Amino acid sequence: MHIDWHGLVVVCVVSLALVTLLVVVFSVGIVALTRSQSPRMNGTGRGGVVQPLARAAAFLCFALCAALGGYGIHLIVSHSP
């Protein structure tokens, strides 16, 4: 039985990097979604522009998370026997 240690290390490093990226992007999406729904209490009038941009950024982050998840499923299914 032969184990390709280099391949195993590469898979582990790439998996760890992508999982970290996925968690960070999802967290940024949650923060952006929270900012898009928070009421402005200081009365500066800046809430009108920030809310749509924050909501768009949140949806973009969630779409990226869904794309990464879909790509991972595609990789698993395409390499199955």
Tab-separated table of C-alpha atoms in Angstrom:
chain	number	residue	atom	x	y	z
A	1	MET	CA	0.000	0.000	0.000
A	2	HIS	CA	1.420	3.322	-1.093
A	3	ILE	CA	0.262	6.690	0.259
A	4	ASP	CA	0.967	9.831	-1.742
A	5	TRP	CA	1.876	12.088	1.180
A	6	HIS	CA	2.422	15.155	-0.984
A	7	GLY	CA	-1.054	14.822	-2.464
A	8	LEU	CA	-2.569	14.320	0.975
A	9	VAL	CA	-0.874	17.449	2.330
A	10	VAL	CA	-1.988	19.492	-0.698
A	11	VAL	CA	-5.592	18.363	-0.272
A	12	CYS	CA	-5.519	19.188	3.457
A	13	VAL	CA	-4.020	22.650	2.919
A	14	VAL	CA	-6.427	23.564	0.118
A	15	SER	CA	-9.395	22.256	2.109
A	16	LEU	CA	-8.386	24.240	5.177
A	17	ALA	CA	-7.883	27.402	3.123
A	18	LEU	CA	-11.248	27.096	1.366
A	19	VAL	CA	-13.125	26.347	4.579
A	20	THR	CA	-11.529	29.394	6.195
A	21	LEU	CA	-12.469	31.509	3.172
A	22	LEU	CA	-16.035	30.195	3.291
A	23	VAL	CA	-16.414	31.022	6.989
A	24	VAL	CA	-14.959	34.513	6.538
A	25	VAL	CA	-17.172	35.312	3.532
A	26	PHE	CA	-20.276	34.030	5.331
A	27	SER	CA	-19.389	36.082	8.421
A	28	VAL	CA	-18.923	39.218	6.309
A	29	GLY	CA	-22.314	38.525	4.744
A	30	ILE	CA	-23.935	38.253	8.179
A	31	VAL	CA	-22.321	41.535	9.283
A	32	ALA	CA	-23.421	43.286	6.079
A	33	LEU	CA	-26.957	41.972	6.438
A	34	THR	CA	-27.067	43.181	10.034
A	35	ARG	CA	-25.852	46.628	9.003
A	36	SER	CA	-28.465	46.840	6.284
A	37	GLN	CA	-31.238	46.305	8.836
A	38	SER	CA	-29.970	48.393	11.744
A	39	PRO	CA	-31.785	51.665	12.362
A	40	ARG	CA	-29.747	54.849	12.335
A	41	MET	CA	-30.023	56.529	15.711
A	42	ASN	CA	-27.631	59.465	15.237
A	43	GLY	CA	-29.792	61.322	12.716
A	44	THR	CA	-27.026	62.051	10.212
A	45	GLY	CA	-29.083	60.816	7.282
A	46	ARG	CA	-26.446	58.349	6.083
A	47	GLY	CA	-28.729	55.337	6.371
A	48	GLY	CA	-30.305	55.834	2.952
A	49	VAL	CA	-27.148	54.920	1.014
A	50	VAL	CA	-25.547	52.421	3.366
A	51	GLN	CA	-28.513	50.077	3.646
A	52	PRO	CA	-28.864	49.096	-0.055
A	53	LEU	CA	-25.095	48.724	-0.469
A	54	ALA	CA	-24.818	46.590	2.661
A	55	ARG	CA	-27.719	44.409	1.535
A	56	ALA	CA	-26.158	43.954	-1.927
A	57	ALA	CA	-22.811	43.052	-0.335
A	58	ALA	CA	-24.553	40.523	1.931
A	59	PHE	CA	-26.319	38.860	-0.975
A	60	LEU	CA	-23.072	38.799	-2.947
A	61	CYS	CA	-21.303	37.088	-0.037
A	62	PHE	CA	-24.082	34.528	0.323
A	63	ALA	CA	-24.032	33.862	-3.428
A	64	LEU	CA	-20.273	33.280	-3.237
A	65	CYS	CA	-20.805	30.837	-0.354
A	66	ALA	CA	-23.418	28.970	-2.369
A	67	ALA	CA	-21.104	28.884	-5.395
A	68	LEU	CA	-18.217	27.502	-3.317
A	69	GLY	CA	-20.490	24.862	-1.815
A	70	GLY	CA	-21.866	23.912	-5.213
A	71	TYR	CA	-18.369	23.669	-6.657
A	72	GLY	CA	-17.330	21.380	-3.804
A	73	ILE	CA	-20.316	19.130	-4.410
A	74	HIS	CA	-19.509	19.131	-8.132
A	75	LEU	CA	-15.939	18.022	-7.390
A	76	ILE	CA	-17.110	15.213	-5.121
A	77	VAL	CA	-19.767	13.932	-7.532
A	78	SER	CA	-17.617	14.172	-10.658
A	79	HIS	CA	-14.812	12.120	-9.112
A	80	SER	CA	-17.010	9.385	-7.669
A	81	PRO	CA	-16.847	5.967	-9.381
